[in-house]
Amino acid sequence: MSEVMPEADGLAQVRALLATGRQPSMGETLRVSLVEVDRGRSVFEGRPDASVLNPMGGVHGGYAAAMLDSACGIAAHSSLKAGQAYTTLELKISYVRGLTKESGLCRAEGRVVSVGRRVAFAEASLHDERGRLCATATSTLLVFEAQPSP
Ligand SMILES: CC(C)(COP(=O)(O)OP(=O)(O)OC[C@H]1O[C@@H](n2cnc3c(N)ncnc32)[C@H](O)[C@@H]1OP(=O)(O)O)[C@@H](O)C(=O)NCCC(=O)NCCSC(=O)Cc1ccccc1
């Protein structure tokens, strides 16, 4: 994204991605989509199915982790100035309720807590189609100067 619009701020970059209607490859693999973005806020949706189960038959914990990491990351991205980049340093997940292939359309909403010169903090929560809280996350992200593309 920042490679495509390096002169734009984070919100403009994410909005440009949203406008294409395409998802990065991880989103395509998991069939998880960014559906909303504002400055400091993002929403992802996904419908877990039989392709994302763990050996116990529940939804693999990585599915919710991927949605929550994405929600925290894009919430932080949308708060950045032009020329800044970021990456997740740490992600803490609380699995409150198990997801199943019957959970329906799940929504992960991310929110930035603070953005400093070097570190951003974000949090996210994931609800199932019935509106039940299934998982929460807190994330620490490193903010750094974007490297120009070679
Ligand atoms: C069950 C508990 C851990 C604890 O809940 P508590 O503190 O006791 O709370 P509470 O009693 O309020 O129950 C809440 C609701 O849960 C239901 N329920 C309760 N017990 C069971 C049960 N035994 N089985 C099924 N459901 C149970 C209970 O009826 C209630 O539902 P209801 O309101 O009646 O409709 C809950 O926090 C949870 O499910 N977290 C999600 C964990 C998760 O999904 N982790 C990620 C996947 S792991 C992975 O992938 C790693 C891996 C990968 C690859 C290879 C190997 C491994």
PDB file of C-alpha atoms and ligand atoms in Angstrom:
ATOM      1  CA  MET A   1       0.000   0.000   0.000  1.00  0.00           C
ATOM      2  CA  SER A   2       2.617   2.552   1.067  1.00  0.00           C
ATOM      3  CA  GLU A   3       4.639   1.435  -1.978  1.00  0.00           C
ATOM      4  CA  VAL A   4       1.697   2.405  -4.189  1.00  0.00           C
ATOM      5  CA  MET A   5       0.943   5.814  -2.580  1.00  0.00           C
ATOM      6  CA  PRO A   6       4.058   6.768  -0.615  1.00  0.00           C
ATOM      7  CA  GLU A   7       3.068  10.436  -0.583  1.00  0.00           C
ATOM      8  CA  ALA A   8      -0.343   9.760   1.012  1.00  0.00           C
ATOM      9  CA  ASP A   9      -1.089   9.459   4.708  1.00  0.00           C
ATOM     10  CA  GLY A  10      -2.147   6.105   6.172  1.00  0.00           C
ATOM     11  CA  LEU A  11      -5.889   6.732   5.981  1.00  0.00           C
ATOM     12  CA  ALA A  12      -5.688   7.674   2.288  1.00  0.00           C
ATOM     13  CA  GLN A  13      -3.604   4.547   1.602  1.00  0.00           C
ATOM     14  CA  VAL A  14      -6.101   2.256   3.323  1.00  0.00           C
ATOM     15  CA  ARG A  15      -9.070   3.972   1.663  1.00  0.00           C
ATOM     16  CA  ALA A  16      -7.359   3.468  -1.711  1.00  0.00           C
ATOM     17  CA  LEU A  17      -7.005  -0.238  -0.942  1.00  0.00           C
ATOM     18  CA  LEU A  18     -10.646  -0.468   0.121  1.00  0.00           C
ATOM     19  CA  ALA A  19     -11.723   1.266  -3.102  1.00  0.00           C
ATOM     20  CA  THR A  20     -10.015  -1.412  -5.238  1.00  0.00           C
ATOM     21  CA  GLY A  21     -12.318  -4.068  -3.761  1.00  0.00           C
ATOM     22  CA  ARG A  22      -9.302  -6.393  -3.507  1.00  0.00           C
ATOM     23  CA  GLN A  23      -7.798  -7.909  -0.384  1.00  0.00           C
ATOM     24  CA  PRO A  24      -4.153  -8.689   0.337  1.00  0.00           C
ATOM     25  CA  SER A  25      -3.390 -12.408  -0.211  1.00  0.00           C
ATOM     26  CA  MET A  26      -3.857 -13.370   3.464  1.00  0.00           C
ATOM     27  CA  GLY A  27      -7.366 -11.941   3.338  1.00  0.00           C
ATOM     28  CA  GLU A  28      -8.093 -13.851   0.132  1.00  0.00           C
ATOM     29  CA  THR A  29      -6.798 -17.095   1.667  1.00  0.00           C
ATOM     30  CA  LEU A  30      -8.937 -16.760   4.798  1.00  0.00           C
ATOM     31  CA  ARG A  31     -11.785 -14.989   2.964  1.00  0.00           C
ATOM     32  CA  VAL A  32     -11.559 -12.134   5.478  1.00  0.00           C
ATOM     33  CA  SER A  33     -12.238  -8.622   4.198  1.00  0.00           C
ATOM     34  CA  LEU A  34     -11.612  -5.083   5.318  1.00  0.00           C
ATOM     35  CA  VAL A  35     -15.077  -3.479   5.138  1.00  0.00           C
ATOM     36  CA  GLU A  36     -14.735  -0.124   6.964  1.00  0.00           C
ATOM     37  CA  VAL A  37     -11.963   2.292   7.822  1.00  0.00           C
ATOM     38  CA  ASP A  38     -11.839   5.663   9.559  1.00  0.00           C
ATOM     39  CA  ARG A  39      -8.897   7.417  11.168  1.00  0.00           C
ATOM     40  CA  GLY A  40      -7.875   5.122  14.017  1.00  0.00           C
ATOM     41  CA  ARG A  41     -10.615   2.568  13.381  1.00  0.00           C
ATOM     42  CA  SER A  42     -11.091  -0.476  11.150  1.00  0.00           C
ATOM     43  CA  VAL A  43     -13.594  -3.305  10.674  1.00  0.00           C
ATOM     44  CA  PHE A  44     -12.912  -6.724   9.144  1.00  0.00           C
ATOM     45  CA  GLU A  45     -15.508  -9.375   8.348  1.00  0.00           C
ATOM     46  CA  GLY A  46     -15.151 -13.097   7.763  1.00  0.00           C
ATOM     47  CA  ARG A  47     -17.291 -16.219   7.835  1.00  0.00           C
ATOM     48  CA  PRO A  48     -15.283 -19.152   9.249  1.00  0.00           C
ATOM     49  CA  ASP A  49     -16.005 -22.436   7.490  1.00  0.00           C
ATOM     50  CA  ALA A  50     -14.704 -26.012   7.315  1.00  0.00           C
ATOM     51  CA  SER A  51     -11.398 -24.795   5.793  1.00  0.00           C
ATOM     52  CA  VAL A  52     -10.174 -23.207   9.061  1.00  0.00           C
ATOM     53  CA  LEU A  53     -10.791 -25.899  11.690  1.00  0.00           C
ATOM     54  CA  ASN A  54      -8.345 -27.212  14.293  1.00  0.00           C
ATOM     55  CA  PRO A  55      -8.007 -30.959  15.089  1.00  0.00           C
ATOM     56  CA  MET A  56     -10.756 -30.639  17.724  1.00  0.00           C
ATOM     57  CA  GLY A  57     -13.247 -29.443  15.089  1.00  0.00           C
ATOM     58  CA  GLY A  58     -13.433 -25.856  16.347  1.00  0.00           C
ATOM     59  CA  VAL A  59     -12.154 -22.839  14.443  1.00  0.00           C
ATOM     60  CA  HIS A  60      -8.356 -22.607  14.707  1.00  0.00           C
ATOM     61  CA  GLY A  61      -7.245 -19.872  17.093  1.00  0.00           C
ATOM     62  CA  GLY A  62      -5.135 -18.409  14.294  1.00  0.00           C
ATOM     63  CA  TYR A  63      -8.288 -17.397  12.428  1.00  0.00           C
ATOM     64  CA  ALA A  64      -9.432 -14.974  15.140  1.00  0.00           C
ATOM     65  CA  ALA A  65      -5.809 -13.925  15.711  1.00  0.00           C
ATOM     66  CA  ALA A  66      -5.440 -13.050  12.022  1.00  0.00           C
ATOM     67  CA  MET A  67      -8.645 -10.993  12.041  1.00  0.00           C
ATOM     68  CA  LEU A  68      -7.679  -9.187  15.249  1.00  0.00           C
ATOM     69  CA  ASP A  69      -4.084  -8.551  14.121  1.00  0.00           C
ATOM     70  CA  SER A  70      -5.497  -7.118  10.884  1.00  0.00           C
ATOM     71  CA  ALA A  71      -8.018  -4.945  12.732  1.00  0.00           C
ATOM     72  CA  CYS A  72      -5.355  -3.549  15.087  1.00  0.00           C
ATOM     73  CA  GLY A  73      -2.876  -3.094  12.240  1.00  0.00           C
ATOM     74  CA  ILE A  74      -5.210  -1.217   9.924  1.00  0.00           C
ATOM     75  CA  ALA A  75      -6.514   0.928  12.797  1.00  0.00           C
ATOM     76  CA  ALA A  76      -2.892   1.941  13.419  1.00  0.00           C
ATOM     77  CA  HIS A  77      -2.104   2.301   9.701  1.00  0.00           C
ATOM     78  CA  SER A  78      -5.026   4.690   9.244  1.00  0.00           C
ATOM     79  CA  SER A  79      -3.533   6.956  11.937  1.00  0.00           C
ATOM     80  CA  LEU A  80      -0.080   7.313  10.350  1.00  0.00           C
ATOM     81  CA  LYS A  81       1.369  10.343   8.611  1.00  0.00           C
ATOM     82  CA  ALA A  82       2.778  10.155   5.101  1.00  0.00           C
ATOM     83  CA  GLY A  83       6.195   8.519   5.106  1.00  0.00           C
ATOM     84  CA  GLN A  84       5.527   6.345   8.144  1.00  0.00           C
ATOM     85  CA  ALA A  85       5.311   2.548   8.166  1.00  0.00           C
ATOM     86  CA  TYR A  86       4.461   0.070  10.934  1.00  0.00           C
ATOM     87  CA  THR A  87       4.579  -3.543  11.985  1.00  0.00           C
ATOM     88  CA  THR A  88       3.078  -5.574  14.823  1.00  0.00           C
ATOM     89  CA  LEU A  89       5.554  -6.216  17.649  1.00  0.00           C
ATOM     90  CA  GLU A  90       3.261  -7.993  20.068  1.00  0.00           C
ATOM     91  CA  LEU A  91      -0.325  -9.297  20.019  1.00  0.00           C
ATOM     92  CA  LYS A  92      -2.251 -10.601  23.040  1.00  0.00           C
ATOM     93  CA  ILE A  93      -5.477 -12.511  22.346  1.00  0.00           C
ATOM     94  CA  SER A  94      -8.206 -13.480  24.801  1.00  0.00           C
ATOM     95  CA  TYR A  95     -10.351 -16.288  23.367  1.00  0.00           C
ATOM     96  CA  VAL A  96     -13.585 -15.598  25.224  1.00  0.00           C
ATOM     97  CA  ARG A  97     -15.867 -17.936  23.267  1.00  0.00           C
ATOM     98  CA  GLY A  98     -15.040 -20.588  20.711  1.00  0.00           C
ATOM     99  CA  LEU A  99     -15.760 -19.883  17.047  1.00  0.00           C
ATOM    100  CA  THR A 100     -17.347 -22.681  15.024  1.00  0.00           C
ATOM    101  CA  LYS A 101     -18.249 -23.085  11.371  1.00  0.00           C
ATOM    102  CA  GLU A 102     -21.754 -22.085  12.491  1.00  0.00           C
ATOM    103  CA  SER A 103     -20.608 -18.734  13.956  1.00  0.00           C
ATOM    104  CA  GLY A 104     -21.757 -16.952  10.810  1.00  0.00           C
ATOM    105  CA  LEU A 105     -20.437 -13.565   9.713  1.00  0.00           C
ATOM    106  CA  CYS A 106     -17.852 -12.465  12.275  1.00  0.00           C
ATOM    107  CA  ARG A 107     -16.791  -8.855  12.702  1.00  0.00           C
ATOM    108  CA  ALA A 108     -13.485  -7.680  14.151  1.00  0.00           C
ATOM    109  CA  GLU A 109     -13.352  -3.994  15.053  1.00  0.00           C
ATOM    110  CA  GLY A 110     -10.005  -2.363  15.774  1.00  0.00           C
ATOM    111  CA  ARG A 111      -9.302   0.927  17.516  1.00  0.00           C
ATOM    112  CA  VAL A 112      -6.103   2.827  18.079  1.00  0.00           C
ATOM    113  CA  VAL A 113      -5.391   3.644  21.700  1.00  0.00           C
ATOM    114  CA  SER A 114      -2.359   5.861  21.061  1.00  0.00           C
ATOM    115  CA  VAL A 115       0.210   6.614  18.372  1.00  0.00           C
ATOM    116  CA  GLY A 116       3.580   8.013  19.350  1.00  0.00           C
ATOM    117  CA  ARG A 117       6.674   8.751  17.310  1.00  0.00           C
ATOM    118  CA  ARG A 118       7.886   5.154  17.634  1.00  0.00           C
ATOM    119  CA  VAL A 119       5.136   3.019  19.167  1.00  0.00           C
ATOM    120  CA  ALA A 120       1.393   2.616  18.631  1.00  0.00           C
ATOM    121  CA  PHE A 121      -1.051   0.733  20.851  1.00  0.00           C
ATOM    122  CA  ALA A 122      -4.307  -0.685  19.488  1.00  0.00           C
ATOM    123  CA  GLU A 123      -7.109  -2.949  20.648  1.00  0.00           C
ATOM    124  CA  ALA A 124      -9.747  -5.003  18.841  1.00  0.00           C
ATOM    125  CA  SER A 125     -12.765  -7.169  19.569  1.00  0.00           C
ATOM    126  CA  LEU A 126     -14.404  -9.908  17.518  1.00  0.00           C
ATOM    127  CA  HIS A 127     -18.137 -10.676  17.640  1.00  0.00           C
ATOM    128  CA  ASP A 128     -20.025 -13.508  15.934  1.00  0.00           C
ATOM    129  CA  GLU A 129     -23.138 -13.045  13.783  1.00  0.00           C
ATOM    130  CA  ARG A 130     -25.330 -13.159  16.891  1.00  0.00           C
ATOM    131  CA  GLY A 131     -23.342 -10.261  18.357  1.00  0.00           C
ATOM    132  CA  ARG A 132     -21.637 -12.401  20.989  1.00  0.00           C
ATOM    133  CA  LEU A 133     -18.129 -11.379  22.031  1.00  0.00           C
ATOM    134  CA  CYS A 134     -15.761 -14.205  20.975  1.00  0.00           C
ATOM    135  CA  ALA A 135     -12.260 -12.734  21.289  1.00  0.00           C
ATOM    136  CA  THR A 136     -10.410  -9.554  22.157  1.00  0.00           C
ATOM    137  CA  ALA A 137      -6.857  -8.393  21.457  1.00  0.00           C
ATOM    138  CA  THR A 138      -4.365  -5.758  22.430  1.00  0.00           C
ATOM    139  CA  SER A 139      -1.477  -4.971  20.130  1.00  0.00           C
ATOM    140  CA  THR A 140       1.790  -3.073  20.287  1.00  0.00           C
ATOM    141  CA  LEU A 141       3.060  -1.805  16.948  1.00  0.00           C
ATOM    142  CA  LEU A 142       6.361  -0.285  15.906  1.00  0.00           C
ATOM    143  CA  VAL A 143       6.127   2.956  13.913  1.00  0.00           C
ATOM    144  CA  PHE A 144       9.099   3.674  11.682  1.00  0.00           C
ATOM    145  CA  GLU A 145      10.157   5.622   8.638  1.00  0.00           C
ATOM    146  CA  ALA A 146       9.049   3.942   5.403  1.00  0.00           C
ATOM    147  CA  GLN A 147      11.970   2.763   3.267  1.00  0.00           C
ATOM    148  CA  PRO A 148      11.818   3.951  -0.333  1.00  0.00           C
ATOM    149  CA  SER A 149      11.196   1.084  -2.767  1.00  0.00           C
ATOM    150  CA  PRO A 150      14.352  -0.017  -4.616  1.00  0.00           C
TER     151      PRO A 150
HETATM  152  C1  LIG B   1     -14.701 -22.810  27.148  1.00  0.00           C
HETATM  153  C2  LIG B   1     -13.834 -21.632  27.477  1.00  0.00           C
HETATM  154  C3  LIG B   1     -12.394 -22.004  27.322  1.00  0.00           C
HETATM  155  C4  LIG B   1     -14.031 -21.223  28.943  1.00  0.00           C
HETATM  156  O1  LIG B   1     -15.299 -20.778  29.140  1.00  0.00           O
HETATM  157  P1  LIG B   1     -15.813 -20.473  30.605  1.00  0.00           P
HETATM  158  O2  LIG B   1     -14.939 -19.562  31.323  1.00  0.00           O
HETATM  159  O3  LIG B   1     -16.073 -21.765  31.249  1.00  0.00           O
HETATM  160  O4  LIG B   1     -17.110 -19.648  30.240  1.00  0.00           O
HETATM  161  P2  LIG B   1     -18.614 -20.117  30.129  1.00  0.00           P
HETATM  162  O5  LIG B   1     -18.913 -21.230  31.043  1.00  0.00           O
HETATM  163  O6  LIG B   1     -19.422 -18.875  30.214  1.00  0.00           O
HETATM  164  O7  LIG B   1     -18.703 -20.659  28.641  1.00  0.00           O
HETATM  165  C5  LIG B   1     -18.763 -19.790  27.516  1.00  0.00           C
HETATM  166  C6  LIG B   1     -19.383 -20.571  26.379  1.00  0.00           C
HETATM  167  O8  LIG B   1     -18.500 -21.657  26.027  1.00  0.00           O
HETATM  168  C7  LIG B   1     -19.245 -22.882  26.098  1.00  0.00           C
HETATM  169  N1  LIG B   1     -18.351 -23.939  26.563  1.00  0.00           N
HETATM  170  C8  LIG B   1     -17.891 -24.090  27.784  1.00  0.00           C
HETATM  171  N2  LIG B   1     -17.099 -25.160  27.843  1.00  0.00           N
HETATM  172  C9  LIG B   1     -17.049 -25.681  26.607  1.00  0.00           C
HETATM  173  C10 LIG B   1     -16.391 -26.787  26.023  1.00  0.00           C
HETATM  174  N3  LIG B   1     -15.620 -27.627  26.711  1.00  0.00           N
HETATM  175  N4  LIG B   1     -16.554 -27.023  24.709  1.00  0.00           N
HETATM  176  C11 LIG B   1     -17.335 -26.217  23.952  1.00  0.00           C
HETATM  177  N5  LIG B   1     -17.979 -25.140  24.456  1.00  0.00           N
HETATM  178  C12 LIG B   1     -17.845 -24.873  25.770  1.00  0.00           C
HETATM  179  C13 LIG B   1     -20.358 -22.639  27.087  1.00  0.00           C
HETATM  180  O9  LIG B   1     -21.435 -23.519  26.885  1.00  0.00           O
HETATM  181  C14 LIG B   1     -20.713 -21.187  26.789  1.00  0.00           C
HETATM  182  O10 LIG B   1     -21.584 -21.118  25.641  1.00  0.00           O
HETATM  183  P3  LIG B   1     -23.147 -20.740  25.851  1.00  0.00           P
HETATM  184  O11 LIG B   1     -23.164 -19.391  26.493  1.00  0.00           O
HETATM  185  O12 LIG B   1     -23.716 -21.807  26.720  1.00  0.00           O
HETATM  186  O13 LIG B   1     -23.692 -20.718  24.441  1.00  0.00           O
HETATM  187  C15 LIG B   1     -14.215 -20.446  26.561  1.00  0.00           C
HETATM  188  O14 LIG B   1     -13.467 -19.316  26.996  1.00  0.00           O
HETATM  189  C16 LIG B   1     -13.920 -20.732  25.100  1.00  0.00           C
HETATM  190  O15 LIG B   1     -14.550 -21.552  24.486  1.00  0.00           O
HETATM  191  N6  LIG B   1     -12.933 -20.004  24.544  1.00  0.00           N
HETATM  192  C17 LIG B   1     -12.528 -20.169  23.146  1.00  0.00           C
HETATM  193  C18 LIG B   1     -11.271 -21.019  23.038  1.00  0.00           C
HETATM  194  C19 LIG B   1     -10.904 -21.117  21.580  1.00  0.00           C
HETATM  195  O16 LIG B   1     -11.754 -21.166  20.714  1.00  0.00           O
HETATM  196  N7  LIG B   1      -9.571 -21.137  21.336  1.00  0.00           N
HETATM  197  C20 LIG B   1      -9.086 -21.187  19.979  1.00  0.00           C
HETATM  198  C21 LIG B   1      -9.191 -22.568  19.384  1.00  0.00           C
HETATM  199  S1  LIG B   1      -7.916 -23.654  20.103  1.00  0.00           S
HETATM  200  C22 LIG B   1      -6.783 -23.831  18.776  1.00  0.00           C
HETATM  201  O17 LIG B   1      -7.159 -23.644  17.673  1.00  0.00           O
HETATM  202  C23 LIG B   1      -5.367 -24.224  19.135  1.00  0.00           C
HETATM  203  C24 LIG B   1      -4.937 -25.379  18.345  1.00  0.00           C
HETATM  204  C25 LIG B   1      -4.720 -25.272  16.994  1.00  0.00           C
HETATM  205  C26 LIG B   1      -4.253 -26.370  16.259  1.00  0.00           C
HETATM  206  C27 LIG B   1      -3.959 -27.581  16.890  1.00  0.00           C
HETATM  207  C28 LIG B   1      -4.203 -27.694  18.253  1.00  0.00           C
HETATM  208  C29 LIG B   1      -4.675 -26.610  18.949  1.00  0.00           C
END
